[in-house]
PDB file of N, CA, C and O in Angstrom:
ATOM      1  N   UNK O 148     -61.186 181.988  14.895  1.00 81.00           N
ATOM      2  CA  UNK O 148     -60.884 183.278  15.470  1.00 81.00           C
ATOM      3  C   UNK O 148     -60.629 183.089  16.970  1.00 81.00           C
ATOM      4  O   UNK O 148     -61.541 182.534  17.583  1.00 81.00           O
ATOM      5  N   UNK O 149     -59.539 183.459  17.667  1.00 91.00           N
ATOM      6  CA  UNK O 149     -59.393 183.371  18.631  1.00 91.00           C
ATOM      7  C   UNK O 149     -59.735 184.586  20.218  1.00 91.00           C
ATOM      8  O   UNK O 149     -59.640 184.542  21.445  1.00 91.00           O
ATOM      9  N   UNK O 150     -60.111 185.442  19.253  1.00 92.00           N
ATOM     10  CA  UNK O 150     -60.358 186.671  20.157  1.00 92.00           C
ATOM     11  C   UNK O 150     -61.800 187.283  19.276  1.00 92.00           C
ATOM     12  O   UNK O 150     -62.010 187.258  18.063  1.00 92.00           O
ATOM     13  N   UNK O 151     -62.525 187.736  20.212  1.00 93.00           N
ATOM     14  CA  UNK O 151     -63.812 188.192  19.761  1.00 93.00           C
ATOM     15  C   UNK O 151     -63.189 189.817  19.531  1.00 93.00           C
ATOM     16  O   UNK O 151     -62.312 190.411  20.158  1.00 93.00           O
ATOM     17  N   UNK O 152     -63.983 190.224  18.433  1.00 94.00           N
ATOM     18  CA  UNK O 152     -63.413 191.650  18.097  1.00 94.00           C
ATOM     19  C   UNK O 152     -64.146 192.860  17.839  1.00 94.00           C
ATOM     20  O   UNK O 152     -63.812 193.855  17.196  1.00 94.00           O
ATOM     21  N   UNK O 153     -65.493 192.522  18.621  1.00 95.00           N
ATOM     22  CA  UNK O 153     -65.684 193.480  20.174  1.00 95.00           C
ATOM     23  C   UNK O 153     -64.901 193.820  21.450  1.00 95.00           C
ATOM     24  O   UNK O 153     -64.420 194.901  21.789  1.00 95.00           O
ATOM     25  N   UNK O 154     -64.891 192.823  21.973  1.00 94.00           N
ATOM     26  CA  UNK O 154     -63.620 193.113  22.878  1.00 94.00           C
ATOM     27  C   UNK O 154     -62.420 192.335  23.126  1.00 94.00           C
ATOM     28  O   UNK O 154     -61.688 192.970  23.886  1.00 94.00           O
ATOM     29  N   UNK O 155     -62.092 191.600  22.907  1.00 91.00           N
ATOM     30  CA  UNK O 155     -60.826 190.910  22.135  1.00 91.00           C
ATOM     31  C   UNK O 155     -60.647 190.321  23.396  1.00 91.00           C
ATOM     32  O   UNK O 155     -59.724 190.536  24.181  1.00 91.00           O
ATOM     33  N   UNK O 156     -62.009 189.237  23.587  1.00 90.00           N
ATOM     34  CA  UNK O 156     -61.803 188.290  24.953  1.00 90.00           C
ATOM     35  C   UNK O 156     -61.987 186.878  23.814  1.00 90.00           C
ATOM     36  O   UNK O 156     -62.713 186.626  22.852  1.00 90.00           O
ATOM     37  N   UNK O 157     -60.796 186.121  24.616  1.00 88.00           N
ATOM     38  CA  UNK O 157     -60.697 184.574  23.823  1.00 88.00           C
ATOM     39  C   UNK O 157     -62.292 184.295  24.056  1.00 88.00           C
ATOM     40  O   UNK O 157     -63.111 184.475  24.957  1.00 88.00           O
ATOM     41  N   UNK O 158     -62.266 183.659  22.509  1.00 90.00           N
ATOM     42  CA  UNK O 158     -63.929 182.917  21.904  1.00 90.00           C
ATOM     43  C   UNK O 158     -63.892 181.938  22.921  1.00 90.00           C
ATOM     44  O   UNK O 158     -62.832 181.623  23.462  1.00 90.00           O
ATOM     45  N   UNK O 159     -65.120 181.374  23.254  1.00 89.00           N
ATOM     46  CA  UNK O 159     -65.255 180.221  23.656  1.00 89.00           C
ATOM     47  C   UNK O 159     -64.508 179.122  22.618  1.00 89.00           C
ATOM     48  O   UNK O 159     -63.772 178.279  23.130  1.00 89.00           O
ATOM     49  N   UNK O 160     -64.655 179.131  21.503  1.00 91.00           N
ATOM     50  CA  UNK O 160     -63.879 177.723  21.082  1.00 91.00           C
ATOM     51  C   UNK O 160     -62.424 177.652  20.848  1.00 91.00           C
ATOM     52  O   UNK O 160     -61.801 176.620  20.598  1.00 91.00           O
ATOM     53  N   UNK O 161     -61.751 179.302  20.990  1.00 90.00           N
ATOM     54  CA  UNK O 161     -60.366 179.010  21.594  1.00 90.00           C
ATOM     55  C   UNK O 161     -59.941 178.201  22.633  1.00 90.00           C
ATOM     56  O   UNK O 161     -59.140 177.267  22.590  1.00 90.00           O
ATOM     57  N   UNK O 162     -60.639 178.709  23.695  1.00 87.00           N
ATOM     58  CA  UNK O 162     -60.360 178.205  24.854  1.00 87.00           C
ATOM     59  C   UNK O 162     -60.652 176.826  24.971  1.00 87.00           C
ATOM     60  O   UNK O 162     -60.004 176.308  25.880  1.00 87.00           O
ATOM     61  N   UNK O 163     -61.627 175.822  24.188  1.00 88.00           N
ATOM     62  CA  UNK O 163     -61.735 174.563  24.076  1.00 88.00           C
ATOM     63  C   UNK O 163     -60.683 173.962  23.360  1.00 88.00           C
ATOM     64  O   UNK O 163     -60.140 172.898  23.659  1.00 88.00           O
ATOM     65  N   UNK O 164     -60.317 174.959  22.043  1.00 90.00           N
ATOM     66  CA  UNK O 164     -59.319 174.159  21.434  1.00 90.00           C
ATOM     67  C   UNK O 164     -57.936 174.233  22.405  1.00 90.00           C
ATOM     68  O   UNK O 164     -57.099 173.374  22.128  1.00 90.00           O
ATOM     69  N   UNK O 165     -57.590 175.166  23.521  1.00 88.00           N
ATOM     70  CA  UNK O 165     -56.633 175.364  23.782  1.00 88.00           C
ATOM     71  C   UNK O 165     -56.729 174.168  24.919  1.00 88.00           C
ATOM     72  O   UNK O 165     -55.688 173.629  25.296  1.00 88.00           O
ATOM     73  N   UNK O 166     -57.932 173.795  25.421  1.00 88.00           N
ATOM     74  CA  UNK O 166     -57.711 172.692  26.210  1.00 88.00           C
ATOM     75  C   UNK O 166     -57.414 171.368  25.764  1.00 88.00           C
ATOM     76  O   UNK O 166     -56.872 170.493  26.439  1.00 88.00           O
ATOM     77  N   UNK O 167     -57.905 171.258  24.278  1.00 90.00           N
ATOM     78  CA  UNK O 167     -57.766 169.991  23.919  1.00 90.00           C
ATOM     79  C   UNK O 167     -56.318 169.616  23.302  1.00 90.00           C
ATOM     80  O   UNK O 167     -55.893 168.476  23.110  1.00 90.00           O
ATOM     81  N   UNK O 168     -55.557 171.026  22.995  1.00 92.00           N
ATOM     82  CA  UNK O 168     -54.396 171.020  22.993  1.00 92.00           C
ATOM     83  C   UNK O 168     -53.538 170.737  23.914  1.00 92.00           C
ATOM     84  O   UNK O 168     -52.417 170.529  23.450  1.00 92.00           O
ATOM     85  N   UNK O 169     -53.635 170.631  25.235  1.00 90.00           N
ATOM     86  CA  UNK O 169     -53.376 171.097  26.313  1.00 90.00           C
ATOM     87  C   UNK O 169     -53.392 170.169  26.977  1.00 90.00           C
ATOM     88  O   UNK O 169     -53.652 170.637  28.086  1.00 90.00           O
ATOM     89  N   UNK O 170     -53.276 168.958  27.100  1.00 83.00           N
ATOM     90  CA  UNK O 170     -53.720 168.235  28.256  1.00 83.00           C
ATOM     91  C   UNK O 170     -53.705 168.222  29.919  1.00 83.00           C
ATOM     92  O   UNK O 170     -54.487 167.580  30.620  1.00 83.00           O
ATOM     93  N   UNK O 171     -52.645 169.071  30.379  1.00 89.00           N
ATOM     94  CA  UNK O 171     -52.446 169.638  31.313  1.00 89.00           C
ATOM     95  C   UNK O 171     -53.156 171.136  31.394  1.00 89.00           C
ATOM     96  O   UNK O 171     -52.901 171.974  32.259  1.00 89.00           O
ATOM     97  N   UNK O 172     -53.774 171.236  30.683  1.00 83.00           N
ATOM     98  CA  UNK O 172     -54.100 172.684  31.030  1.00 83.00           C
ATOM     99  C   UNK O 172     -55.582 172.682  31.528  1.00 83.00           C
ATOM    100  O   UNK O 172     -56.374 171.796  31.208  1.00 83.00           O
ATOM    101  N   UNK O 173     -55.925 173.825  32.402  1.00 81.00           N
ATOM    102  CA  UNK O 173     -57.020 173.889  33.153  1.00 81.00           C
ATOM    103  C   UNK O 173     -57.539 175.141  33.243  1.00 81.00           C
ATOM    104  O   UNK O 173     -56.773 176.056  33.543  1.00 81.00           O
ATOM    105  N   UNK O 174     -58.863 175.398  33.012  1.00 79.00           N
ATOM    106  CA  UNK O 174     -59.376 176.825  33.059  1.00 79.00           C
ATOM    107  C   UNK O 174     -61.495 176.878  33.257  1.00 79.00           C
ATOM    108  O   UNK O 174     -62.383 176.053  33.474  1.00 79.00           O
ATOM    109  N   UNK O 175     -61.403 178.340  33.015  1.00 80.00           N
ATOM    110  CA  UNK O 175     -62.849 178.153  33.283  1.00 80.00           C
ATOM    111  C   UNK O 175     -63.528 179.300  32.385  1.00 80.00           C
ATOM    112  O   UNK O 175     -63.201 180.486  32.337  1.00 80.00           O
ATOM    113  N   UNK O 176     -64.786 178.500  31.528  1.00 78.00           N
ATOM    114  CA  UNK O 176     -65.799 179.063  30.601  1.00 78.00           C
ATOM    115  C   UNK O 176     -66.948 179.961  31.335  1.00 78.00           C
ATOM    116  O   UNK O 176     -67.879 179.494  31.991  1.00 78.00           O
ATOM    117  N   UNK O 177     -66.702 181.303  31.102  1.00 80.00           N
ATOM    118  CA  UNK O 177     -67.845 181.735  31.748  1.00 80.00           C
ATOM    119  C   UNK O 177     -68.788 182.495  30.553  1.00 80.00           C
ATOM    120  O   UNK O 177     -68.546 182.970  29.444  1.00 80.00           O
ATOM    121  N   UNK O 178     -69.916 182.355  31.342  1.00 82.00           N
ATOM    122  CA  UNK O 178     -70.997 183.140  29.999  1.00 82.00           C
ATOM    123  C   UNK O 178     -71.818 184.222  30.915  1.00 82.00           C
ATOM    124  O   UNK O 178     -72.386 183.856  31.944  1.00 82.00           O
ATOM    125  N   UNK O 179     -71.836 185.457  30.507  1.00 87.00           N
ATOM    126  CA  UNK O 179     -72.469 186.929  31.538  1.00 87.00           C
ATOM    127  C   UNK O 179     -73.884 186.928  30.545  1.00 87.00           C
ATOM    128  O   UNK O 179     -73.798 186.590  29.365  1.00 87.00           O
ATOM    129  N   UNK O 180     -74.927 187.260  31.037  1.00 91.00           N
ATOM    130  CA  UNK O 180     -75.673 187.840  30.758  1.00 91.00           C
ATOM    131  C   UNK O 180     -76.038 188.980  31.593  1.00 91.00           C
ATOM    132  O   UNK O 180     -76.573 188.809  32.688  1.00 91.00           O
ATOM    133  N   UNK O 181     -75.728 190.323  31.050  1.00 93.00           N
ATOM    134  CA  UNK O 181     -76.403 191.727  31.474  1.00 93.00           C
ATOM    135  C   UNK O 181     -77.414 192.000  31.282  1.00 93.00           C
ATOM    136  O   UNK O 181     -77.860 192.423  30.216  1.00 93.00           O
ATOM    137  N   UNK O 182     -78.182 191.754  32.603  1.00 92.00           N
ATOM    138  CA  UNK O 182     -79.280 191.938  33.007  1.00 92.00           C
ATOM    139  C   UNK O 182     -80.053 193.662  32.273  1.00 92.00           C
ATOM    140  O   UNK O 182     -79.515 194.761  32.406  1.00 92.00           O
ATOM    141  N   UNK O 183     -81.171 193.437  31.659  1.00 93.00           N
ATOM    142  CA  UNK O 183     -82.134 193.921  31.036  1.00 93.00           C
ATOM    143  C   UNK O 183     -81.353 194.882  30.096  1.00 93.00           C
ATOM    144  O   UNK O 183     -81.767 196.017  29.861  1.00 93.00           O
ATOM    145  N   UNK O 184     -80.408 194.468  29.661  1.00 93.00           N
ATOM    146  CA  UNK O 184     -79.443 194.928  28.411  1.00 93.00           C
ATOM    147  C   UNK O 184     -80.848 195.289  27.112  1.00 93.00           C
ATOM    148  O   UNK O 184     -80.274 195.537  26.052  1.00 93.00           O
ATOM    149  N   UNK O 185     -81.311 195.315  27.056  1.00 94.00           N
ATOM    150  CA  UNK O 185     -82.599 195.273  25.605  1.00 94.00           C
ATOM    151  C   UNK O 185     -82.617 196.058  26.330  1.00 94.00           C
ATOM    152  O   UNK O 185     -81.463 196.485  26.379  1.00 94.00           O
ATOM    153  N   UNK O 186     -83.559 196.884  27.368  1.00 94.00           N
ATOM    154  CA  UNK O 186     -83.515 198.114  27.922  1.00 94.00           C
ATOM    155  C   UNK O 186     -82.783 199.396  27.498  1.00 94.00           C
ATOM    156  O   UNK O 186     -83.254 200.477  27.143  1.00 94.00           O
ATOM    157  N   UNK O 187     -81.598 199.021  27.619  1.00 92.00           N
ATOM    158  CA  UNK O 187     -80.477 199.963  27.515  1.00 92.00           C
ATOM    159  C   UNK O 187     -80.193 200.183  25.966  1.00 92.00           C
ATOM    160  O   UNK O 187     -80.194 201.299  25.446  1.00 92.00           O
ATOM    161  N   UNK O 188     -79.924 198.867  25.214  1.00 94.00           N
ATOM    162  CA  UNK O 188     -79.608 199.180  23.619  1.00 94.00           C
ATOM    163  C   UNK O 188     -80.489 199.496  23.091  1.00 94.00           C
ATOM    164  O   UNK O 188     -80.061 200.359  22.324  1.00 94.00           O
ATOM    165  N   UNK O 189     -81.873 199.370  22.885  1.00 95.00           N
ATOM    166  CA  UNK O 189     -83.099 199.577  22.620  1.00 95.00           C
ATOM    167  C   UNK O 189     -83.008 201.214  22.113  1.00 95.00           C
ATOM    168  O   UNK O 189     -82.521 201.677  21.082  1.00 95.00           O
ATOM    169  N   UNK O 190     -83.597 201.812  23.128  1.00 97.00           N
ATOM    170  CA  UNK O 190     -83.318 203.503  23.056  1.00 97.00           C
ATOM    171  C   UNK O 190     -82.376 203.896  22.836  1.00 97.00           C
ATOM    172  O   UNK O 190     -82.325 204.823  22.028  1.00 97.00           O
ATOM    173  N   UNK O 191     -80.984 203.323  23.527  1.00 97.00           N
ATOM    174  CA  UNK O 191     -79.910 204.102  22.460  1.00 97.00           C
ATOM    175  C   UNK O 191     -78.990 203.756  21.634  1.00 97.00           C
ATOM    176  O   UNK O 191     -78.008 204.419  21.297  1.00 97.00           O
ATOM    177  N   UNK O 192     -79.276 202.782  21.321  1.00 97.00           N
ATOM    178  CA  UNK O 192     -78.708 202.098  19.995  1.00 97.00           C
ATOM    179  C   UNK O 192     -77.094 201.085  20.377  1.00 97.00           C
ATOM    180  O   UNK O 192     -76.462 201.086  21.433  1.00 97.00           O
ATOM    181  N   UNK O 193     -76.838 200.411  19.269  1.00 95.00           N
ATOM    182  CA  UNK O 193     -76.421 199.421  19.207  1.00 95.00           C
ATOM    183  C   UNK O 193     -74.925 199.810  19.923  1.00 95.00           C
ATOM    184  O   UNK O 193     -74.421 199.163  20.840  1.00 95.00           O
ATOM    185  N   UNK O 194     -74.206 201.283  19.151  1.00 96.00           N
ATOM    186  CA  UNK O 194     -73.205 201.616  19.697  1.00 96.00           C
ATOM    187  C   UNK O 194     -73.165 201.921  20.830  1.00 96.00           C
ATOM    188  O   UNK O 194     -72.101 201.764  21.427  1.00 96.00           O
ATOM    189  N   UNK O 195     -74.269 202.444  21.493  1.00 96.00           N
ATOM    190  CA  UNK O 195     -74.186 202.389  23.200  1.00 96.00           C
ATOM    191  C   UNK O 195     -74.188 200.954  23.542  1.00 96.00           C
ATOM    192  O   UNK O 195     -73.737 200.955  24.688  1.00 96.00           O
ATOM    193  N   UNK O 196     -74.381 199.986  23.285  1.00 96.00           N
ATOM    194  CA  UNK O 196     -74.714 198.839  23.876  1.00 96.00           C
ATOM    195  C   UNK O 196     -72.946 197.933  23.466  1.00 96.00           C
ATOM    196  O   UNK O 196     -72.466 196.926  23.987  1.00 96.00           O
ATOM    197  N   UNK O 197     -72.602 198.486  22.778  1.00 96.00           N
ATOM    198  CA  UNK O 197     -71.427 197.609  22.239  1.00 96.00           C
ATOM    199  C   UNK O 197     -70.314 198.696  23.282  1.00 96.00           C
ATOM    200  O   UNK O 197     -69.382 198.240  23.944  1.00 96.00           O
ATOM    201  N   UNK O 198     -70.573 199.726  23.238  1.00 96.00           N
ATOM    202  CA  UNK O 198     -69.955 200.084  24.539  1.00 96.00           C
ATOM    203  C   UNK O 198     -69.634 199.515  26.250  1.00 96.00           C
ATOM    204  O   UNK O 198     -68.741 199.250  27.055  1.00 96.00           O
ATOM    205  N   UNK O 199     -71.154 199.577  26.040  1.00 96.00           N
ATOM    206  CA  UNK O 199     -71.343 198.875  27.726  1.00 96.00           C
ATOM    207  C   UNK O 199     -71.157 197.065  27.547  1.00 96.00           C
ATOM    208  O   UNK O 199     -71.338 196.292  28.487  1.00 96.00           O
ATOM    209  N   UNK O 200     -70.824 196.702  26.365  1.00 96.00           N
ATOM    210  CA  UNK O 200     -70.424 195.630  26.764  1.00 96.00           C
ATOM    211  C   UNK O 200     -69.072 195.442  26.737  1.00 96.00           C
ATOM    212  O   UNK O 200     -68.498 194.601  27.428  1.00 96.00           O
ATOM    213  N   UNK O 201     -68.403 196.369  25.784  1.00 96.00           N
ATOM    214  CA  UNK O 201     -67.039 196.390  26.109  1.00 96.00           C
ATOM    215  C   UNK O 201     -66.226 196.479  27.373  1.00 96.00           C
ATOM    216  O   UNK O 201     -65.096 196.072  27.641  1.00 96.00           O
ATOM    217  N   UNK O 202     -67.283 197.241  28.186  1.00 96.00           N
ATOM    218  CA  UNK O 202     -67.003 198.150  29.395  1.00 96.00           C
ATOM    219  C   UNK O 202     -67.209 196.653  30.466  1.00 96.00           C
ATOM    220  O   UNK O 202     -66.549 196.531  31.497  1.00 96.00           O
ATOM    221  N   UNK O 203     -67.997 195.840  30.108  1.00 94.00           N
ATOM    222  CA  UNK O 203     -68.203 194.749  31.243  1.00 94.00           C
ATOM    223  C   UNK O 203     -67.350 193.302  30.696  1.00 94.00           C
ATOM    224  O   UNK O 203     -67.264 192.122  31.034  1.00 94.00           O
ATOM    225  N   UNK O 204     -66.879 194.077  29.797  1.00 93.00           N
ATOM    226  CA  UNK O 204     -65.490 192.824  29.295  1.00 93.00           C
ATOM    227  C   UNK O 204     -64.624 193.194  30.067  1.00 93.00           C
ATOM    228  O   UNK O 204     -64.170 192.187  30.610  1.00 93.00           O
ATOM    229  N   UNK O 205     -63.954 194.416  30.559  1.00 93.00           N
ATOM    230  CA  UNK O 205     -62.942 195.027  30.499  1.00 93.00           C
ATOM    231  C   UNK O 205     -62.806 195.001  32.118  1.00 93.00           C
ATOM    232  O   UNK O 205     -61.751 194.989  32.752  1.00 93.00           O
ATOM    233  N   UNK O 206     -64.195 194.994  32.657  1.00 93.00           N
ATOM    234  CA  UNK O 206     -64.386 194.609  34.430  1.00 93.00           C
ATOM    235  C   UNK O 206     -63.948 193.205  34.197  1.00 93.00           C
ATOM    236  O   UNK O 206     -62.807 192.850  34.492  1.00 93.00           O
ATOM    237  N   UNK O 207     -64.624 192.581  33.794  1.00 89.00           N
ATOM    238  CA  UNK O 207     -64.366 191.031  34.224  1.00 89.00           C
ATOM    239  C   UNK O 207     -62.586 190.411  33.695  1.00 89.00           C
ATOM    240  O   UNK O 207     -62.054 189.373  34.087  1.00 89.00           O
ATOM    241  N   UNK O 208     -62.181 191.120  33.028  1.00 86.00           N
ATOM    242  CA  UNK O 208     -60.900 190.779  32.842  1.00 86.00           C
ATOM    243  C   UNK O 208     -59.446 191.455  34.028  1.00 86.00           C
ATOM    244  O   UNK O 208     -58.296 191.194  34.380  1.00 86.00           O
ATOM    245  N   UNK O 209     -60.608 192.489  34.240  1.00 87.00           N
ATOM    246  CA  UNK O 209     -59.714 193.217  35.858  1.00 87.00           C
ATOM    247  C   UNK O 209     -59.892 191.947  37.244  1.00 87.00           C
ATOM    248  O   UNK O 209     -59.188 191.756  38.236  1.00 87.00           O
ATOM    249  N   UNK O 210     -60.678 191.515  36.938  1.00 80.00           N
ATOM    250  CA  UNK O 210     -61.326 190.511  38.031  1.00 80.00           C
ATOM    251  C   UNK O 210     -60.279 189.536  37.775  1.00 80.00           C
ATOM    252  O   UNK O 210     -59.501 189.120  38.634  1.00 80.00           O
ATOM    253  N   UNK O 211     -60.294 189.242  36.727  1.00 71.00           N
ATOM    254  CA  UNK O 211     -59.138 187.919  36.804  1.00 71.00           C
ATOM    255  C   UNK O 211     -57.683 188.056  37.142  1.00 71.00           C
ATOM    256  O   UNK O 211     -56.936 187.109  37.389  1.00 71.00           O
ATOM    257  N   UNK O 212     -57.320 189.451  37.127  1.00 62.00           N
ATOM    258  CA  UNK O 212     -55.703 189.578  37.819  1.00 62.00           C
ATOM    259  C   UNK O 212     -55.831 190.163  39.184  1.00 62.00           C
ATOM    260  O   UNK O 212     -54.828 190.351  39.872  1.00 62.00           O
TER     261      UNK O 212
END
């Protein structure tokens, strides 16, 4: 699978396979952890939480252009 489908950000093992495809190609793996996230999904459930992570996919992909 090449896109996670929560928020349809390339998997980590796309992006490995795309390097190993790639020999010229160059990029960078990042991993977020949102801070006291159990907090937040906890009380209001999973769909709030799959929200707010959509929502901090959708920042960090603004960040990159």
């Amino acid at each position: 699978m090449a896109r996670d489908r929560l928020t349809e950000v390339s998997t980590r093992d796309h992006f490995f396979e795309r390097l190993s495809n790639e020999p010229d190609a160059y990029g960078v793996s990042l991993m977020v952890d949102i801070s006291f996230f159990k907090k937040l999904n906890d009380p209001y459930g999973h769909l709030t939480g799959d929200l707010v992570i959509k929502d901090v996919a959708q920042i960090l992909q603004c960040m990159q252009k």
